[in-house]
XYZ file of C-alpha atoms in Angstrom:
577
model
C -3.303 30.084 14.036
C -1.526 29.717 17.362
C 2.212 30.295 17.577
C 2.722 26.592 18.380
C 1.047 25.409 15.159
C 2.786 27.949 12.964
C 6.148 27.173 14.492
C 5.665 23.400 14.057
C 5.115 23.833 10.297
C 8.105 26.139 9.957
C 10.344 23.696 11.806
C 9.336 20.842 9.489
C 10.059 22.850 6.330
C 13.360 24.146 7.753
C 14.630 20.560 8.048
C 13.830 19.785 4.407
C 15.734 20.230 1.184
C 14.158 19.824 -2.247
C 10.683 21.142 -1.445
C 9.268 23.535 -4.034
C 7.435 26.626 -2.834
C 5.759 28.946 -5.321
C 4.443 32.430 -4.641
C 0.670 32.569 -4.110
C -1.038 33.228 -7.445
C 1.908 32.047 -9.559
C 0.406 28.601 -10.064
C -2.811 26.737 -9.356
C -2.489 25.112 -5.929
C -3.027 21.343 -5.674
C -3.400 19.869 -2.196
C -1.787 16.483 -1.612
C -2.941 14.609 1.488
C -1.196 11.643 3.041
C -3.648 10.629 5.801
C -1.071 9.757 8.408
C 1.846 11.458 10.107
C 4.596 13.325 8.302
C 7.050 10.759 9.676
C 5.296 7.965 7.754
C 3.996 9.909 4.769
C 7.341 11.317 3.694
C 8.699 7.756 3.593
C 6.221 6.915 0.800
C 7.960 7.095 -2.577
C 4.646 7.417 -4.445
C 4.109 10.791 -2.778
C 7.543 11.970 -3.934
C 6.940 10.830 -7.521
C 3.566 12.567 -7.845
C 4.890 15.680 -6.089
C 7.538 15.973 -8.808
C 5.053 15.300 -11.604
C 2.529 17.888 -10.455
C 5.156 20.580 -9.947
C 6.754 19.823 -13.319
C 3.560 20.856 -15.142
C 4.446 24.539 -14.857
C 0.890 25.578 -13.985
C 0.466 23.697 -10.688
C 1.926 23.921 -7.197
C 1.729 20.764 -5.106
C 1.319 21.471 -1.383
C 1.426 18.710 1.236
C -0.854 17.950 4.181
C -0.281 15.320 6.871
C -2.150 14.229 9.984
C -0.778 16.260 12.927
C 0.421 14.309 15.937
C -2.051 13.990 18.827
C -0.760 17.070 20.655
C -0.903 19.357 17.621
C -4.250 17.957 16.490
C -5.692 18.764 19.914
C -4.367 22.321 19.509
C -5.991 22.572 16.061
C -9.310 21.534 17.580
C -8.990 23.798 20.620
C -8.226 26.866 18.505
C -10.535 25.828 15.624
C -7.556 26.160 13.268
C -7.922 24.327 9.942
C -5.112 22.168 8.645
C -2.572 24.191 6.678
C -0.172 23.226 3.921
C 3.515 22.838 4.619
C 4.563 24.922 1.625
C 2.506 28.147 2.097
C 0.380 27.515 5.201
C -2.737 27.786 3.061
C -5.971 26.242 4.455
C -7.038 22.992 2.823
C -10.482 24.370 1.979
C -8.873 27.020 -0.280
C -7.675 24.434 -2.809
C -9.765 23.595 -5.863
C -8.560 19.997 -5.956
C -7.434 17.728 -3.107
C -5.449 14.609 -4.058
C -5.267 11.827 -1.486
C -2.731 8.974 -1.351
C -4.570 6.092 0.348
C -2.268 3.168 1.090
C -3.833 1.563 4.180
C -7.410 0.863 5.265
C -6.634 1.951 8.803
C -6.055 5.497 7.496
C -9.682 5.933 6.330
C -10.728 7.594 9.571
C -7.599 9.784 9.488
C -8.769 11.204 6.161
C -12.208 12.023 7.598
C -10.505 13.730 10.552
C -8.314 15.849 8.262
C -11.208 16.932 6.051
C -13.527 17.784 8.933
C -10.829 19.717 10.791
C -10.198 21.715 7.611
C -13.830 22.741 7.077
C -14.110 20.409 4.086
C -17.286 18.345 4.329
C -16.395 14.637 4.446
C -19.449 13.668 2.364
C -18.955 14.285 -1.368
C -22.661 14.927 -1.906
C -22.580 17.814 0.587
C -19.748 19.687 -1.179
C -20.836 22.339 -3.671
C -19.461 23.394 -7.060
C -17.076 25.958 -5.568
C -15.723 23.631 -2.891
C -12.688 21.374 -3.424
C -12.921 18.182 -5.433
C -11.549 15.242 -3.435
C -9.683 12.720 -5.609
C -8.438 9.523 -3.929
C -5.706 7.317 -5.376
C -3.253 4.748 -4.103
C -3.518 0.975 -3.557
C -6.776 1.085 -1.551
C -8.487 3.153 -4.237
C -7.370 0.698 -6.896
C -8.475 -2.606 -5.401
C -11.695 -1.496 -3.654
C -12.790 2.157 -3.486
C -16.345 1.399 -2.336
C -15.942 2.073 1.437
C -14.875 5.644 0.544
C -17.349 6.128 -2.313
C -19.348 8.534 -0.172
C -16.241 10.657 0.496
C -14.451 10.859 -2.853
C -15.662 12.830 -5.842
C -13.472 10.562 -7.962
C -10.907 7.775 -7.649
C -7.744 7.128 -9.623
C -7.674 3.426 -10.490
C -4.126 2.218 -11.027
C -0.794 3.996 -11.164
C -1.183 7.750 -10.812
C 1.587 8.769 -13.225
C -0.604 7.722 -16.147
C -3.607 9.723 -14.976
C -2.678 12.766 -12.887
C -2.001 15.168 -15.773
C -5.180 14.235 -17.658
C -7.109 14.608 -14.424
C -5.772 18.088 -13.618
C -6.257 19.246 -17.212
C -9.912 18.223 -17.050
C -10.490 19.819 -13.631
C -8.877 23.112 -14.659
C -10.828 23.272 -17.905
C -14.111 22.557 -16.144
C -13.432 25.139 -13.415
C -12.405 27.775 -15.969
C -15.656 27.189 -17.853
C -17.615 27.446 -14.621
C -19.242 24.058 -15.174
C -21.632 22.744 -12.530
C -20.154 20.018 -10.333
C -22.287 17.332 -11.970
C -20.944 18.234 -15.432
C -17.372 18.374 -14.117
C -17.683 14.897 -12.646
C -19.213 13.616 -15.874
C -16.189 14.937 -17.777
C -13.850 13.195 -15.338
C -15.750 9.917 -15.679
C -14.873 9.791 -19.377
C -11.140 9.603 -18.606
C -9.479 6.182 -18.593
C -8.733 5.094 -15.047
C -11.062 7.603 -13.352
C -13.937 6.169 -11.341
C -16.670 8.612 -10.321
C -18.931 6.757 -7.867
C -21.684 9.344 -8.322
C -22.604 7.611 -11.617
C -22.575 4.024 -10.337
C -25.413 2.698 -8.198
C -24.946 -0.465 -6.103
C -27.850 -2.922 -6.258
C -29.050 -5.084 -3.353
C -31.425 -8.039 -3.286
C -34.363 -8.529 -0.936
C -32.046 -9.975 1.695
C -29.782 -6.939 1.595
C -26.986 -8.731 -0.285
C -24.991 -6.833 -2.909
C -26.060 -8.107 -6.315
C -24.452 -5.794 -8.848
C -23.377 -2.296 -9.852
C -25.583 -0.293 -12.206
C -23.629 2.240 -14.267
C -25.263 5.341 -15.714
C -25.508 5.135 -19.536
C -23.360 8.299 -19.604
C -20.249 6.526 -18.248
C -18.277 3.327 -19.006
C -19.696 0.145 -17.486
C -16.261 -0.720 -16.113
C -13.186 1.321 -15.230
C -9.829 0.058 -16.470
C -6.760 0.175 -14.267
C -4.022 2.354 -15.726
C -0.405 1.234 -15.482
C 2.938 2.570 -16.625
C 4.477 0.708 -19.560
C 7.759 2.669 -19.541
C 8.831 3.414 -15.974
C 11.842 5.437 -17.092
C 9.516 8.114 -18.477
C 8.645 9.133 -14.924
C 10.499 10.143 -11.726
C 11.961 7.327 -9.678
C 13.584 8.904 -6.606
C 12.905 10.940 -3.494
C 12.060 14.573 -4.209
C 12.618 15.919 -0.693
C 15.245 14.995 1.859
C 14.694 15.304 5.594
C 15.907 13.739 8.818
C 12.364 13.726 10.240
C 11.080 10.531 8.586
C 11.132 6.817 9.239
C 14.065 6.604 6.790
C 16.238 9.474 8.003
C 17.842 11.343 5.063
C 17.520 8.255 2.905
C 17.485 8.740 -0.855
C 14.825 6.255 -1.980
C 15.174 4.831 -5.485
C 12.576 2.660 -7.213
C 14.448 -0.019 -9.154
C 11.383 -1.920 -10.344
C 7.616 -2.083 -10.011
C 5.220 -4.982 -9.897
C 5.955 -8.584 -9.023
C 5.534 -11.677 -11.158
C 5.832 -14.306 -8.437
C 2.065 -15.009 -8.249
C 1.841 -15.228 -4.455
C -1.891 -15.821 -4.136
C -2.429 -13.633 -1.058
C -0.688 -10.542 -2.457
C -2.800 -7.681 -3.801
C 0.297 -5.832 -5.061
C 1.296 -8.828 -7.169
C -2.029 -8.699 -8.985
C -3.017 -5.019 -9.048
C 0.487 -3.825 -10.026
C 1.221 -6.488 -12.593
C 3.264 -6.725 -14.822
C 6.830 -6.647 -13.414
C 8.861 -3.773 -14.897
C 12.515 -2.859 -14.362
C 14.161 0.551 -14.595
C 17.286 1.218 -16.649
C 20.470 0.510 -14.678
C 22.496 3.435 -16.019
C 19.644 5.846 -15.347
C 19.453 4.666 -11.725
C 23.202 4.975 -11.256
C 23.170 8.488 -12.719
C 20.427 9.512 -10.278
C 22.273 7.968 -7.336
C 25.551 9.654 -8.274
C 23.769 13.010 -8.347
C 21.826 12.476 -5.121
C 21.558 15.288 -2.549
C 24.727 15.751 -0.465
C 23.027 15.137 2.911
C 22.045 11.582 1.891
C 22.962 9.086 4.600
C 21.920 6.000 2.662
C 20.333 4.958 -0.625
C 17.195 2.828 -0.258
C 16.506 0.419 -3.139
C 12.749 -0.028 -3.379
C 10.443 -2.359 -5.291
C 7.968 -5.173 -4.702
C 10.796 -7.721 -5.074
C 14.102 -5.863 -5.285
C 16.202 -9.010 -5.495
C 14.303 -9.939 -8.690
C 15.632 -6.780 -10.380
C 17.579 -8.199 -13.356
C 20.613 -5.976 -12.709
C 20.663 -6.211 -8.924
C 24.216 -7.622 -8.771
C 25.614 -4.936 -11.055
C 23.767 -2.223 -9.146
C 24.785 -3.323 -5.656
C 28.394 -4.065 -6.619
C 28.721 -0.613 -8.163
C 27.359 0.940 -4.980
C 29.886 -1.008 -2.925
C 32.748 -0.081 -5.272
C 31.762 3.595 -5.094
C 31.307 3.378 -1.296
C 27.626 4.326 -1.398
C 25.793 3.024 1.709
C 22.507 1.354 0.752
C 19.709 -0.812 2.031
C 17.112 -2.994 0.309
C 13.352 -2.913 0.904
C 12.609 -6.588 0.248
C 14.545 -9.756 -0.492
C 13.559 -13.279 -1.469
C 15.547 -16.044 0.163
C 15.768 -17.965 -3.129
C 17.583 -15.092 -4.876
C 20.267 -14.421 -2.264
C 23.881 -15.195 -3.014
C 27.289 -14.407 -1.545
C 27.844 -11.244 -3.597
C 24.498 -9.633 -2.741
C 24.710 -10.560 0.942
C 28.241 -9.245 1.285
C 27.262 -6.043 -0.517
C 24.453 -5.493 1.990
C 26.714 -6.234 4.951
C 29.415 -3.916 3.605
C 26.774 -1.207 3.480
C 26.046 -1.570 7.192
C 22.983 -3.835 7.136
C 22.908 -5.935 10.306
C 19.590 -7.781 9.926
C 18.708 -10.247 7.171
C 14.956 -10.094 6.533
C 13.200 -12.996 4.808
C 9.470 -13.702 4.359
C 8.633 -17.426 4.299
C 5.015 -16.326 5.071
C 4.066 -19.861 6.156
C 5.784 -22.520 8.237
C 4.721 -25.713 6.485
C 5.418 -26.961 2.970
C 1.678 -27.427 2.474
C 0.861 -23.812 3.279
C 3.728 -22.430 1.192
C 2.366 -24.487 -1.720
C -1.146 -23.141 -1.163
C 0.026 -19.527 -1.260
C 2.470 -20.234 -4.127
C 5.369 -18.726 -2.212
C 8.065 -20.779 -3.904
C 10.385 -20.577 -0.867
C 11.794 -23.718 0.752
C 13.269 -24.184 4.196
C 16.650 -24.749 2.528
C 16.411 -21.276 0.966
C 15.928 -19.812 4.446
C 18.832 -21.848 5.866
C 21.047 -20.667 3.014
C 20.112 -17.058 3.809
C 21.126 -17.622 7.447
C 24.511 -19.025 6.485
C 25.133 -16.194 4.020
C 24.139 -13.620 6.628
C 26.417 -15.145 9.265
C 29.362 -15.323 6.868
C 28.823 -11.663 5.961
C 28.630 -10.555 9.595
C 24.897 -9.829 9.768
C 23.899 -10.281 13.383
C 20.112 -10.684 13.318
C 17.552 -12.628 11.276
C 13.953 -11.437 10.845
C 11.248 -13.730 9.470
C 7.749 -12.672 8.381
C 4.827 -15.080 8.746
C 1.037 -14.982 8.437
C -1.538 -16.892 10.468
C -5.042 -17.766 9.335
C -4.284 -18.499 5.670
C -6.826 -20.544 3.668
C -6.477 -24.256 4.394
C -4.443 -23.725 7.557
C -4.727 -26.163 10.482
C -3.195 -26.233 13.958
C -0.679 -28.755 12.629
C 0.666 -26.065 10.273
C 1.338 -23.815 13.268
C 3.158 -26.688 14.937
C 5.278 -27.015 11.794
C 5.925 -23.250 11.869
C 7.116 -23.548 15.465
C 9.389 -26.448 14.520
C 10.758 -24.501 11.545
C 11.558 -21.486 13.725
C 13.360 -23.788 16.124
C 15.448 -25.202 13.274
C 16.263 -21.670 12.085
C 17.535 -20.815 15.561
C 19.638 -23.990 15.557
C 21.103 -23.051 12.168
C 21.960 -19.601 13.491
C 23.710 -21.125 16.502
C 25.579 -23.597 14.303
C 26.766 -20.696 12.169
C 27.992 -19.001 15.372
C 25.403 -16.275 14.904
C 24.325 -15.237 18.420
C 22.105 -12.366 17.298
C 18.332 -12.212 17.690
C 15.817 -14.199 15.664
C 12.848 -11.856 15.235
C 9.533 -13.414 14.243
C 6.934 -10.948 12.929
C 3.478 -12.529 12.637
C 0.323 -10.952 11.210
C -3.168 -12.280 10.685
C -3.949 -13.004 7.027
C -6.401 -10.501 5.495
C -8.107 -11.521 2.233
C -7.868 -8.766 -0.395
C -9.885 -8.048 -3.566
C -8.429 -9.036 -6.937
C -6.445 -11.938 -5.519
C -7.277 -15.660 -5.719
C -8.030 -15.483 -1.996
C -10.665 -12.743 -2.358
C -13.369 -15.345 -1.672
C -11.651 -16.661 1.448
C -12.966 -15.756 4.905
C -10.953 -14.066 7.586
C -10.009 -16.829 10.006
C -12.320 -16.587 13.022
C -10.875 -14.581 15.880
C -11.016 -17.401 18.436
C -8.913 -19.599 16.176
C -6.484 -16.764 15.443
C -6.100 -16.053 19.159
C -5.397 -19.690 19.891
C -2.809 -19.973 17.121
C -1.070 -16.747 18.118
C -0.999 -18.124 21.669
C 0.558 -21.375 20.426
C 3.368 -19.403 18.827
C 3.930 -17.044 21.756
C 3.911 -19.870 24.319
C 6.403 -21.936 22.315
C 9.042 -19.211 22.488
C 8.124 -17.427 25.697
C 11.258 -18.641 27.461
C 13.482 -19.026 24.410
C 16.668 -17.009 24.368
C 17.288 -14.695 21.436
C 13.861 -15.347 19.848
C 11.429 -12.429 19.773
C 7.823 -12.881 18.624
C 6.068 -9.728 17.400
C 2.297 -9.816 16.768
C -0.375 -7.289 15.814
C -3.760 -6.329 17.243
C -6.459 -8.795 16.211
C -9.037 -6.048 16.650
C -7.344 -4.090 13.880
C -7.047 -7.246 11.769
C -10.820 -7.730 11.795
C -11.503 -4.068 11.069
C -9.017 -4.031 8.196
C -10.573 -7.197 6.736
C -14.046 -5.615 6.755
C -12.839 -2.383 5.157
C -10.769 -4.196 2.526
C -13.773 -6.043 1.080
C -16.551 -3.717 2.169
C -19.256 -2.149 0.036
C -20.835 1.306 0.321
C -22.880 0.340 3.355
C -19.638 -0.183 5.261
C -18.593 3.280 4.081
C -21.857 4.793 5.299
C -21.362 3.136 8.684
C -17.792 4.436 8.775
C -19.025 8.008 8.238
C -21.701 7.587 10.893
C -19.167 6.202 13.356
C -16.892 9.166 12.656
C -19.599 11.782 13.186
C -20.898 10.095 16.345
C -17.352 9.494 17.610
C -18.067 5.800 18.057
C -16.229 2.607 17.048
C -17.314 1.225 13.669
C -18.021 -2.115 15.310
C -20.618 -0.492 17.598
C -22.410 1.279 14.729
C -22.557 -1.953 12.749
C -23.949 -3.756 15.782
C -26.717 -1.150 16.070
C -27.549 -1.917 12.454
C -27.815 -5.617 13.221
C -24.469 -6.491 11.641
C -21.693 -8.500 13.269
C -18.253 -7.281 12.262
C -16.772 -10.791 12.246
C -19.598 -12.094 10.052
C -18.848 -9.304 7.572
C -15.346 -10.767 7.209
C -16.767 -14.178 6.245
C -16.261 -16.002 2.949
C -17.652 -14.772 -0.357
C -19.350 -17.378 -2.510
C -17.712 -17.843 -5.904
C -20.073 -16.497 -8.567
C -21.652 -14.009 -6.213
C -21.335 -10.370 -7.432
C -18.512 -8.518 -5.715
C -18.568 -4.796 -4.795
C -15.397 -4.152 -6.838
C -16.297 -6.147 -9.961
C -16.900 -3.004 -12.067
C -13.152 -2.323 -11.948
C -10.934 -3.957 -14.567
C -7.412 -4.967 -13.481
C -6.647 -6.531 -16.852
C -7.442 -10.131 -15.916
C -10.705 -12.031 -15.600
C -12.490 -13.516 -12.639
C -12.070 -16.900 -14.338
C -8.301 -16.512 -14.043
C -8.558 -15.818 -10.293
C -10.891 -18.797 -9.883
C -8.380 -21.048 -11.643
C -5.662 -19.882 -9.215
C -8.008 -20.434 -6.261
C -8.585 -24.002 -7.460
C -4.845 -24.526 -7.896
C -4.324 -23.315 -4.325
C -6.771 -25.936 -3.083
C -4.791 -28.581 -5.009
C -1.473 -27.114 -3.741
C -0.334 -26.602 -7.342
C 2.505 -24.286 -8.282
C 2.180 -21.382 -10.734
C 5.469 -20.277 -12.360
C 6.431 -16.603 -12.260
C 5.751 -14.158 -15.106
C 7.901 -14.514 -18.216
C 8.291 -12.711 -21.552
C 5.407 -13.262 -23.991
C 3.315 -14.823 -21.209
C -0.419 -14.626 -21.918
C -1.834 -16.449 -18.892
C -3.684 -13.684 -17.043
C -4.354 -11.167 -19.836
C -2.541 -8.103 -18.434
C 0.163 -8.253 -21.132
C -2.234 -9.211 -23.920
C -5.253 -11.391 -24.546
C -5.213 -14.317 -22.167
C -4.470 -17.737 -23.647
C -5.570 -20.301 -21.101
């Protein structure tokens, strides 16, 4: 290890408080990879929760690995130094189990880079019995693990709190018995929520189309998503504080999980159903005992403003002079008290996600937000002293036409007028992304909008506000949009191409082209009734339920949010259609 690499790790740890470091040999080391930078990874609350759970076992020591920045990664490669853990600077290859938190498709290649640089073979089939087991969890593993099926020995399907202890128990027992790798994986495949791709064989027809998944008779035909029924039984806050993250010295608190709004584009709303709230007094006790260097408390959840005790929580924070911020807000839940509480805590930008600019498109996606809700948010923000407004939109949604973009442009103009009328001279920030269809949503059969159309519609939006004062339009790379769409709904052949592209140091698009595949065609529509690469996973609801929501989208029909004793989708009990 060069001095530069060793010093970089020491500097990171020196800026932390709350990390747990155990003497080598005192516990069994568990590697935890977040396949992106420390700056981003340490802002992920899921990492903090699992870090606490693993260390609380008493027999395990969780040690973190992140993707080095470009300068340090180049130094690793130049000196042939493997990646080392933050806690003990132990090489990744020395761990018996490697847990991976996979939140974004664009991090797939980062994981391959980290494994290869650490002398861990990226291909699962090439790793022997004495080499680390690679276990991948997180949102990407839950909704479609197939593109990484050649990399992972096993996947955690669902929320990791329910599975991580059973998983480690099984791994330790198998290793202590000296079981062959095949037998170890077979033991893991018997656990609820563990998917071992080794025992599932994709089937293809004569035309090369995926036509089903054949499970070995030794394993379950489908793998059921695991989810936490009682959130308060598990950690809910940051474990480690540092000023070197996206949220500098912020104490992140999960107030709720899941969302019952039924937005038809949203994977999280389906794969993390049902909505669950944490106990108010428990949250307040945690916040009152937060680390002293906390600059702000971050309230986190899929829809924080839907938390049933949000007013009591935020008012208490204001009364006790605790600065806080909120991860996500719905315009239809904002009121004077909540807005003033946010402003009193120093928030200067009101963020709202209409997602679509026309009534038709908001009906199709089941957003449930009206233009009046957005206008009300603007007036509340102005009255509370919030300077800026940020709106999130998507382009390329199913059923979208150019006229819907024209309506979006007109809506943005009216928002700016409302801001001016409210004497709010701050910036109106418009963040626009291309819509990416995701598995286990009603839009899983929808195509990615063709790139030419997306380019034209992005151009319509940018041109409309090119000379406008105090309106900023932020867009993303369409190249990445296409790649993400292919990875999100890909099968194992996409994974094989991804590995080949990595080893040959070539773009995935070029490898696919060599194989006679067009990357945009791979993002095309899926025919309803056609077998899907992820259909052997069970999220708790049926394909028929998703089809019914897809049909309702086409009819622009509204689906009410989740409610107690609801039995529509089947997650909370047998579906009653």
